[in-house]
CSV table of C-alpha atoms and ligand atoms in Angstrom, one decimal:
chain,number,residue,atom,x,y,z
A,1,UNK,CA,-44.3,133.3,56.9
A,2,UNK,CA,-46.4,130.2,55.9
A,3,UNK,CA,-46.0,127.3,58.5
A,4,UNK,CA,-44.1,124.0,57.7
A,5,UNK,CA,-45.7,121.6,60.6
A,6,UNK,CA,-43.3,118.9,62.4
A,7,UNK,CA,-45.6,116.4,60.5
A,8,UNK,CA,-45.3,117.3,57.0
A,9,UNK,CA,-41.9,117.6,57.9
A,10,UNK,CA,-41.4,113.7,58.9
A,11,UNK,CA,-44.1,112.1,55.8
A,12,UNK,CA,-42.6,111.2,52.7
A,13,UNK,CA,-44.0,109.0,50.9
A,14,UNK,CA,-44.7,108.0,47.1
A,15,UNK,CA,-48.5,108.5,48.2
A,16,UNK,CA,-47.8,112.0,49.3
A,17,UNK,CA,-47.9,113.6,46.1
A,18,UNK,CA,-51.6,112.6,46.2
A,19,UNK,CA,-52.5,113.3,49.6
A,20,UNK,CA,-51.3,116.5,49.5
A,21,UNK,CA,-52.2,117.6,46.2
A,22,UNK,CA,-53.5,121.2,47.3
A,23,UNK,CA,-52.2,121.8,50.3
A,24,UNK,CA,-50.4,124.6,50.8
A,25,UNK,CA,-50.0,127.6,49.0
A,26,UNK,CA,-50.2,131.0,50.0
A,27,UNK,CA,-53.2,131.7,47.5
A,28,UNK,CA,-55.2,130.6,44.7
A,29,UNK,CA,-55.1,133.1,42.2
A,30,UNK,CA,-52.0,131.7,40.0
A,31,UNK,CA,-52.6,134.5,36.8
A,32,UNK,CA,-49.3,135.9,36.2
A,33,UNK,CA,-47.4,133.4,37.9
A,34,UNK,CA,-45.6,131.7,35.0
A,35,UNK,CA,-42.1,130.9,36.9
A,36,UNK,CA,-41.9,127.5,38.4
A,37,UNK,CA,-38.8,126.5,40.5
A,38,UNK,CA,-38.6,122.9,40.6
A,39,UNK,CA,-36.6,121.1,43.3
A,40,UNK,CA,-36.3,117.7,44.2
A,41,UNK,CA,-36.6,116.7,48.2
A,42,UNK,CA,-33.4,115.1,49.6
A,43,UNK,CA,-32.7,114.0,46.2
A,44,UNK,CA,-30.0,111.4,46.5
A,45,UNK,CA,-31.1,110.0,49.5
A,46,UNK,CA,-34.8,109.5,47.6
A,47,UNK,CA,-33.3,108.1,44.8
A,48,UNK,CA,-31.3,105.4,47.0
A,49,UNK,CA,-34.5,104.8,48.8
A,50,UNK,CA,-36.5,103.9,45.3
A,51,UNK,CA,-34.1,100.1,45.7
A,52,UNK,CA,-34.3,100.4,49.3
A,53,UNK,CA,-38.2,100.3,50.0
A,54,UNK,CA,-37.9,99.1,53.9
A,55,UNK,CA,-35.9,102.2,55.0
A,56,UNK,CA,-38.6,104.4,53.7
A,57,UNK,CA,-40.0,106.6,56.7
A,58,UNK,CA,-36.5,106.1,58.3
A,59,UNK,CA,-33.6,108.3,59.1
A,60,UNK,CA,-31.1,107.8,55.6
A,61,UNK,CA,-28.0,109.4,55.2
A,62,UNK,CA,-25.9,109.4,52.1
A,63,UNK,CA,-22.4,109.9,51.8
A,64,UNK,CA,-18.6,108.8,51.9
A,65,UNK,CA,-17.4,106.3,54.3
A,66,UNK,CA,-15.2,106.8,56.9
A,67,UNK,CA,-14.5,109.6,59.0
A,68,UNK,CA,-13.3,111.8,56.7
A,69,UNK,CA,-16.8,111.6,54.5
A,70,UNK,CA,-19.3,114.3,54.3
A,71,UNK,CA,-23.3,113.8,54.3
A,72,UNK,CA,-24.6,114.5,50.8
A,73,UNK,CA,-28.2,114.2,51.6
A,74,UNK,CA,-30.5,113.1,54.4
A,75,UNK,CA,-34.1,111.9,54.0
A,76,UNK,CA,-36.5,114.5,56.0
A,77,UNK,CA,-36.2,111.8,59.1
A,78,UNK,CA,-32.6,112.2,59.5
A,79,UNK,CA,-32.5,116.1,59.1
A,80,UNK,CA,-35.5,116.1,62.0
A,81,UNK,CA,-32.4,114.8,63.8
A,82,UNK,CA,-30.2,118.0,63.0
A,83,UNK,CA,-28.3,116.0,60.4
A,84,UNK,CA,-27.7,118.3,57.3
A,85,UNK,CA,-25.7,118.2,53.6
A,86,UNK,CA,-22.2,118.9,53.9
A,87,UNK,CA,-22.0,118.4,57.4
A,88,UNK,CA,-18.9,116.2,58.4
A,89,UNK,CA,-20.4,112.2,58.5
A,90,UNK,CA,-18.5,111.5,62.1
A,91,UNK,CA,-20.9,114.3,63.3
A,92,UNK,CA,-23.7,113.2,61.4
A,93,UNK,CA,-23.4,109.5,63.4
A,94,UNK,CA,-23.8,111.2,66.4
A,95,UNK,CA,-26.3,113.1,66.0
A,96,UNK,CA,-28.5,110.7,64.2
A,97,UNK,CA,-26.9,107.5,65.7
A,98,UNK,CA,-29.8,104.9,64.2
A,99,UNK,CA,-29.5,106.5,60.7
A,100,UNK,CA,-28.8,103.9,57.8
A,101,UNK,CA,-25.7,105.4,55.8
A,102,UNK,CA,-25.6,104.5,52.3
A,103,UNK,CA,-22.9,105.4,49.5
A,104,UNK,CA,-23.6,107.0,46.6
A,105,UNK,CA,-24.3,106.1,43.1
A,106,UNK,CA,-23.8,109.1,41.2
A,107,UNK,CA,-24.3,107.4,38.1
A,108,UNK,CA,-27.8,106.9,39.1
A,109,UNK,CA,-28.6,110.6,40.0
A,110,UNK,CA,-27.1,111.8,36.6
A,111,UNK,CA,-29.6,109.4,35.3
A,112,UNK,CA,-32.6,110.4,37.0
A,113,UNK,CA,-31.2,114.2,36.5
A,114,UNK,CA,-31.2,113.7,32.7
A,115,UNK,CA,-35.2,112.3,32.9
A,116,UNK,CA,-36.5,115.0,34.9
A,117,UNK,CA,-35.0,117.2,32.7
A,118,UNK,CA,-36.5,115.6,29.5
A,119,UNK,CA,-39.7,115.8,31.9
A,120,UNK,CA,-39.2,119.4,32.2
A,121,UNK,CA,-38.4,120.3,28.5
A,122,UNK,CA,-41.7,118.4,27.8
A,123,UNK,CA,-43.5,120.9,29.6
A,124,UNK,CA,-41.8,124.1,28.0
A,125,UNK,CA,-38.5,124.3,26.0
A,126,UNK,CA,-37.8,127.2,29.0
A,127,UNK,CA,-35.9,125.4,31.3
A,128,UNK,CA,-32.7,126.4,33.3
A,129,UNK,CA,-31.0,123.8,35.2
A,130,UNK,CA,-29.5,125.1,38.6
A,131,UNK,CA,-27.9,121.7,39.3
A,132,UNK,CA,-28.7,117.6,39.1
A,133,UNK,CA,-32.2,118.4,41.0
A,134,UNK,CA,-33.8,121.5,40.6
A,135,UNK,CA,-34.5,124.0,37.7
A,136,UNK,CA,-36.3,126.7,36.9
A,137,UNK,CA,-39.0,126.5,34.4
A,138,UNK,CA,-40.3,129.6,32.2
A,139,UNK,CA,-44.2,128.5,31.4
A,140,UNK,CA,-46.0,131.4,29.7
A,141,UNK,CA,-46.1,129.5,26.7
A,142,UNK,CA,-48.1,126.4,27.7
A,143,UNK,CA,-50.5,127.8,29.5
A,144,UNK,CA,-53.3,127.4,26.5
A,145,UNK,CA,-52.3,123.9,26.0
A,146,UNK,CA,-51.7,122.8,29.4
A,147,UNK,CA,-53.6,124.9,32.0
A,148,UNK,CA,-52.6,127.0,34.6
A,149,UNK,CA,-50.1,127.6,36.4
A,150,UNK,CA,-51.0,125.5,39.4
A,151,UNK,CA,-52.3,122.3,37.1
A,152,UNK,CA,-49.3,122.5,35.4
A,153,UNK,CA,-46.9,122.5,38.9
A,154,UNK,CA,-49.6,119.5,40.1
A,155,UNK,CA,-48.8,117.4,36.8
A,156,UNK,CA,-44.9,118.0,37.3
A,157,UNK,CA,-45.2,116.6,40.5
A,158,UNK,CA,-47.2,113.6,40.0
A,159,UNK,CA,-45.3,112.9,36.8
A,160,UNK,CA,-42.0,112.9,38.8
A,161,UNK,CA,-43.5,110.9,41.7
A,162,UNK,CA,-45.0,108.4,38.9
A,163,UNK,CA,-41.8,107.9,36.8
A,164,UNK,CA,-39.1,108.2,39.2
A,165,UNK,CA,-40.4,107.3,42.4
A,166,UNK,CA,-39.1,110.4,44.2
A,167,UNK,CA,-40.8,113.9,45.2
A,168,UNK,CA,-40.3,117.3,44.2
A,169,UNK,CA,-41.7,120.5,45.4
A,170,UNK,CA,-42.6,123.1,43.4
A,171,UNK,CA,-43.0,127.3,43.8
A,172,UNK,CA,-45.1,128.8,41.5
A,173,UNK,CA,-44.4,132.9,41.0
A,174,UNK,CA,-44.3,135.6,38.8
A,175,UNK,CA,-40.4,136.0,39.6
A,176,UNK,CA,-37.7,134.1,39.7
A,177,UNK,CA,-36.3,134.7,43.3
A,178,UNK,CA,-39.7,134.3,45.0
A,179,UNK,CA,-40.4,131.1,43.1
A,180,UNK,CA,-36.9,129.4,44.8
A,181,UNK,CA,-38.3,130.8,48.1
A,182,UNK,CA,-42.0,129.2,47.7
A,183,UNK,CA,-40.8,125.8,46.6
A,184,UNK,CA,-38.0,125.8,50.0
A,185,UNK,CA,-41.1,126.7,51.8
A,186,UNK,CA,-43.5,124.1,50.4
A,187,UNK,CA,-40.7,121.6,51.1
A,188,UNK,CA,-40.8,118.3,51.3
A,189,UNK,CA,-43.4,117.4,48.8
A,190,UNK,CA,-45.2,120.2,48.7
A,191,UNK,CA,-46.4,123.5,46.5
A,192,UNK,CA,-46.8,126.8,46.9
A,193,UNK,CA,-48.2,129.5,44.9
A,194,UNK,CA,-47.7,133.3,45.6
A,195,UNK,CA,-50.1,135.2,43.8
A,196,UNK,CA,-48.3,138.2,42.1
A,197,UNK,CA,-50.7,140.8,44.3
A,198,UNK,CA,-49.4,138.7,47.3
A,199,UNK,CA,-45.8,138.5,47.1
A,200,UNK,CA,-45.3,141.7,49.5
A,201,UNK,CA,-47.4,140.0,52.4
A,202,UNK,CA,-45.6,136.8,51.5
A,203,UNK,CA,-41.9,138.6,51.5
A,204,UNK,CA,-41.8,141.1,54.2
A,205,UNK,CA,-42.1,138.6,56.9
A,206,UNK,CA,-39.4,136.6,55.9
A,207,UNK,CA,-36.2,136.9,57.5
A,208,UNK,CA,-33.3,138.9,55.6
A,209,UNK,CA,-31.0,136.1,54.9
A,210,UNK,CA,-33.5,134.5,52.4
A,211,UNK,CA,-32.7,137.2,49.9
A,212,UNK,CA,-30.7,136.2,46.9
A,213,UNK,CA,-27.0,137.7,48.0
A,214,UNK,CA,-27.7,138.1,51.8
A,215,UNK,CA,-24.3,135.8,53.2
A,216,UNK,CA,-23.5,135.8,56.5
A,217,UNK,CA,-21.6,139.4,56.1
A,218,UNK,CA,-24.5,141.1,54.8
A,219,UNK,CA,-26.8,139.3,57.4
A,220,UNK,CA,-24.4,141.2,60.1
A,221,UNK,CA,-24.5,144.8,58.8
A,222,UNK,CA,-28.4,144.5,58.4
A,223,UNK,CA,-28.8,143.4,62.1
A,224,UNK,CA,-26.3,146.4,62.9
A,225,UNK,CA,-28.6,148.6,61.1
A,226,UNK,CA,-31.7,147.0,63.2
A,227,UNK,CA,-32.8,145.2,59.9
A,228,UNK,CA,-34.3,141.7,60.3
A,229,UNK,CA,-37.1,140.9,58.3
A,230,UNK,CA,-37.3,141.8,54.4
A,231,UNK,CA,-40.0,144.3,55.2
A,232,UNK,CA,-37.5,146.4,57.2
A,233,UNK,CA,-35.2,146.4,54.0
A,234,UNK,CA,-38.4,147.8,51.9
A,235,UNK,CA,-39.0,150.3,54.3
A,236,UNK,CA,-35.5,151.7,54.8
A,237,UNK,CA,-34.4,154.5,52.7
A,238,UNK,CA,-32.5,153.7,49.7
A,239,UNK,CA,-29.4,155.7,50.5
A,240,UNK,CA,-29.3,154.2,54.0
A,241,UNK,CA,-28.8,150.9,52.6
A,242,UNK,CA,-26.1,152.4,49.6
A,243,UNK,CA,-24.0,153.8,52.4
A,244,UNK,CA,-23.9,150.8,54.6
A,245,UNK,CA,-23.7,147.7,52.2
A,246,UNK,CA,-22.7,149.6,48.8
A,247,UNK,CA,-24.6,151.2,45.9
A,248,UNK,CA,-25.1,147.7,44.1
A,249,UNK,CA,-25.9,145.5,47.3
A,250,UNK,CA,-27.6,148.1,48.6
A,251,UNK,CA,-30.3,148.7,45.7
A,252,UNK,CA,-30.2,145.1,44.6
A,253,UNK,CA,-31.6,143.8,48.0
A,254,UNK,CA,-33.9,147.0,48.0
A,255,UNK,CA,-35.5,145.7,44.7
A,256,UNK,CA,-36.1,142.2,46.1
A,257,UNK,CA,-37.9,143.7,49.2
A,258,UNK,CA,-40.1,145.0,47.0
A,259,UNK,CA,-40.5,142.0,45.1
A,260,UNK,CA,-39.0,143.2,41.6
A,261,UNK,CA,-36.6,140.8,40.1
A,262,UNK,CA,-36.5,141.4,36.5
A,263,UNK,CA,-34.3,138.1,35.9
A,264,UNK,CA,-35.9,135.8,32.9
A,265,UNK,CA,-35.7,132.5,33.2
A,266,UNK,CA,-32.6,131.5,30.6
A,267,UNK,CA,-32.8,127.9,28.7
A,268,UNK,CA,-29.6,126.3,29.0
A,269,UNK,CA,-27.5,125.8,25.9
A,270,UNK,CA,-26.0,122.1,25.9
A,271,UNK,CA,-22.3,121.8,24.9
A,272,UNK,CA,-21.4,122.5,21.3
A,273,UNK,CA,-18.1,120.7,21.9
A,274,UNK,CA,-16.2,119.2,24.7
A,275,UNK,CA,-12.3,119.8,25.6
A,276,UNK,CA,-9.9,119.5,28.0
A,277,UNK,CA,-6.2,120.9,27.6
A,278,UNK,CA,-2.9,120.8,29.6
A,279,UNK,CA,0.0,122.8,30.3
A,280,UNK,CA,3.0,121.0,31.7
A,281,UNK,CA,4.6,122.3,34.5
A,282,UNK,CA,8.1,121.8,32.6
A,283,UNK,CA,7.5,121.8,28.7
A,284,UNK,CA,8.1,118.0,27.1
A,285,UNK,CA,10.3,117.0,24.3
A,286,UNK,CA,9.4,113.2,25.2
A,287,UNK,CA,6.7,111.7,22.5
A,288,UNK,CA,6.0,108.8,25.0
A,289,UNK,CA,5.1,111.2,27.9
A,290,UNK,CA,3.0,113.6,25.4
A,291,UNK,CA,1.2,110.8,24.4
A,292,UNK,CA,0.7,109.5,27.7
A,293,UNK,CA,-0.8,112.9,28.6
A,294,UNK,CA,-2.6,112.8,25.3
A,295,UNK,CA,-4.5,109.5,26.4
A,296,UNK,CA,-5.2,111.3,29.7
A,297,UNK,CA,-7.2,114.0,28.1
A,298,UNK,CA,-8.7,111.6,25.1
A,299,UNK,CA,-10.1,109.5,28.7
A,300,UNK,CA,-11.2,113.1,29.8
A,301,UNK,CA,-13.4,114.0,26.8
A,302,UNK,CA,-14.5,110.5,26.2
A,303,UNK,CA,-16.2,110.1,29.7
A,304,UNK,CA,-17.7,113.4,29.8
A,305,UNK,CA,-19.1,112.4,26.3
A,306,UNK,CA,-20.6,109.2,27.7
A,307,UNK,CA,-21.7,111.0,31.0
A,308,UNK,CA,-23.8,113.7,28.4
A,309,UNK,CA,-25.1,110.4,26.6
A,310,UNK,CA,-23.7,111.8,23.4
A,311,UNK,CA,-21.2,110.8,20.6
A,312,UNK,CA,-18.6,113.1,18.6
A,313,UNK,CA,-18.0,113.1,14.7
A,314,UNK,CA,-14.8,115.4,14.9
A,315,UNK,CA,-11.5,115.1,16.9
A,316,UNK,CA,-9.1,118.0,17.5
A,317,UNK,CA,-5.7,118.4,18.6
A,318,UNK,CA,-3.9,121.6,20.0
A,319,UNK,CA,-0.3,122.0,20.3
A,320,UNK,CA,1.6,124.8,22.1
A,321,UNK,CA,5.5,124.9,21.8
A,322,UNK,CA,7.5,126.5,24.1
A,323,UNK,CA,7.6,129.9,21.9
A,324,UNK,CA,3.7,130.1,22.1
A,325,UNK,CA,3.5,129.2,18.8
A,326,UNK,CA,0.3,126.9,18.5
A,327,UNK,CA,-1.1,124.9,15.9
A,328,UNK,CA,-4.3,123.0,15.7
A,329,UNK,CA,-5.4,119.9,13.7
A,330,UNK,CA,-8.2,117.7,13.1
A,331,UNK,CA,-10.2,115.0,11.7
A,332,UNK,CA,-13.8,113.5,10.8
A,333,UNK,CA,-14.4,110.3,11.4
A,334,UNK,CA,-16.7,107.9,9.5
A,335,UNK,CA,-18.7,107.0,12.2
A,336,UNK,CA,-19.2,109.3,15.3
A,337,UNK,CA,-17.9,107.7,19.0
A,338,UNK,CA,-17.8,108.2,22.6
A,339,UNK,CA,-15.3,105.6,22.6
A,340,UNK,CA,-11.7,106.7,24.5
A,341,UNK,CA,-9.6,104.7,23.0
A,342,UNK,CA,-11.0,105.9,19.2
A,343,UNK,CA,-10.4,109.6,20.4
A,344,UNK,CA,-6.8,108.6,21.3
A,345,UNK,CA,-5.9,106.6,18.3
A,346,UNK,CA,-6.9,109.4,16.3
A,347,UNK,CA,-4.9,112.3,18.5
A,348,UNK,CA,-1.8,109.7,18.9
A,349,UNK,CA,-2.0,110.0,14.6
A,350,UNK,CA,-2.6,113.9,14.3
A,351,UNK,CA,0.2,114.4,16.7
A,352,UNK,CA,2.8,111.8,15.5
A,353,UNK,CA,1.9,113.3,11.4
A,354,UNK,CA,3.0,116.8,12.9
A,355,UNK,CA,6.7,115.1,13.0
A,356,UNK,CA,7.4,117.3,15.8
A,357,UNK,CA,9.3,114.4,17.8
A,358,UNK,CA,12.5,117.3,19.0
A,359,UNK,CA,9.9,120.2,19.6
A,360,UNK,CA,9.6,121.3,23.1
A,361,UNK,CA,5.9,120.9,24.0
A,362,UNK,CA,4.4,123.8,26.5
A,363,UNK,CA,0.5,122.4,26.2
A,364,UNK,CA,-1.8,120.1,24.5
A,365,UNK,CA,-5.4,119.8,24.2
A,366,UNK,CA,-8.1,117.5,23.0
A,367,UNK,CA,-11.5,118.3,21.7
A,368,UNK,CA,-14.3,117.1,20.2
A,369,UNK,CA,-17.6,118.2,18.0
A,370,UNK,CA,-20.2,117.8,15.6
A,371,UNK,CA,-21.8,116.1,18.5
A,372,UNK,CA,-24.9,114.0,18.4
A,373,UNK,CA,-26.8,111.8,20.8
A,374,UNK,CA,-25.6,108.4,21.8
A,375,UNK,CA,-28.6,106.4,20.3
A,376,UNK,CA,-27.5,105.7,16.4
A,377,UNK,CA,-24.1,104.6,17.7
A,378,UNK,CA,-25.0,102.5,19.7
A,379,UNK,CA,-27.0,100.9,16.7
A,380,UNK,CA,-24.0,101.1,14.5
A,381,UNK,CA,-22.1,99.0,16.9
A,382,UNK,CA,-24.8,96.3,17.3
A,383,UNK,CA,-24.4,96.0,13.8
A,384,UNK,CA,-21.4,94.4,14.6
A,385,UNK,CA,-18.7,97.3,15.1
A,386,UNK,CA,-15.6,95.6,16.5
A,387,UNK,CA,-15.2,98.0,19.1
A,388,UNK,CA,-17.6,97.9,21.5
A,389,UNK,CA,-16.4,95.5,23.6
A,390,UNK,CA,-13.6,98.6,24.2
A,391,UNK,CA,-16.8,101.0,24.9
A,392,UNK,CA,-18.5,98.7,27.6
A,393,UNK,CA,-15.0,98.4,29.3
A,394,UNK,CA,-14.7,102.4,29.6
A,395,UNK,CA,-18.6,102.3,30.8
A,396,UNK,CA,-17.7,100.0,33.8
A,397,UNK,CA,-14.7,102.5,34.5
A,398,UNK,CA,-17.4,105.3,34.2
A,399,UNK,CA,-19.3,103.5,37.0
A,400,UNK,CA,-16.6,102.7,39.1
A,401,UNK,CA,-15.5,106.1,38.7
A,402,UNK,CA,-18.7,107.5,39.9
A,403,UNK,CA,-19.0,105.3,42.6
A,404,UNK,CA,-15.1,105.4,44.2
A,405,UNK,CA,-13.7,108.9,42.9
A,406,UNK,CA,-12.0,109.8,39.6
A,407,UNK,CA,-8.5,108.4,40.6
A,408,UNK,CA,-9.6,104.6,40.9
A,409,UNK,CA,-9.3,103.5,37.5
A,410,UNK,CA,-6.6,105.2,34.9
A,411,UNK,CA,-5.5,104.3,31.5
A,412,UNK,CA,-2.6,102.0,31.7
A,413,UNK,CA,-0.5,103.8,29.7
A,414,UNK,CA,-1.2,106.9,31.5
A,415,UNK,CA,0.5,105.3,34.2
A,416,UNK,CA,3.0,104.3,32.9
A,417,UNK,CA,4.1,106.0,29.4
A,418,UNK,CA,7.4,103.4,29.3
A,419,UNK,CA,5.4,100.5,29.2
A,420,UNK,CA,4.7,101.1,26.0
B,1,LIG,MG1,-33.1,119.9,46.1
């Protein structure tokens, strides 16, 4: 396996991309390597360092405060001291007593993530995000206009660094799982190309647990069979693997061990609608109580709209009664919105128009569709719409929630429906 030496592990700086360009990489022949796996390095931590440049090169941990918090992200300097994500903060503090601990700013991470995904989409329309900070790209349609896979990967790394001030690592291969393994091997701030005809030489020395689908239990079973490397799996008769692991799992691992992974990169299709529903523990009759729940659901929908940078044109109410009879009502707005109070106002009127004041309600739902990007709506509001004060207030609440958790601020009437 290509070694990542200790010196590479601790160097993460803005100039790293340029310095490391061309470094690492199993081989040079990138023909047929049309799948990229791009993964940000220590994502939350490096985003935080943008506003704390004096902490660059130091052990930094991002995570919740108090002793019940967990590590969300850590710089490579902190990782070198044994800290890793999901570790209890109390343990991380003991391992890295000199580390600086920063609280997370989730809205910043979402914003950087959206920019990175937009950058990927400018390279190819076939982008499959795996999380906020990593994605597969199928670049087969971009080669003619943008150059070789290696050049495209280099340019993505340079752009992420220049535009976002953070570093990423890229794996370039002919299959998804090899591309993902390659980006992991290239970390941090690296690039690795695994040429199609060197896949087996790359894979076979790796430990079995690097294959997708090998968890602790499977690893134990493989160890019992004396199989420690991917090459060991490849050279075990398929029948033996199937007997030990089951047919599906045995065949799957055998295929992967020979570098065969037919899965294609699947572009993410954005939601066509956003909705939330709630089934009550006991059927409700009281209109004020039902309205309080409708406000809470409108709030969930509104904040998801704002987080996704979109506005909605049509609002739908769904009501299921105690006899399971279900009705829906909808209203299309004159102007699209992402304002919770506007969504709720429509929902409240739709519910009132049902005349269901004495009905026993089992479930209510709020959904919006006719989604579009927020930009147009923001311009509308600048032209003197009266509602922008509400939207600003709700955006402030979104930020508080991103920082302190969803329970920190609730719409007033949700807390006390009787106060209306
Ligand atoms: Mg990452």
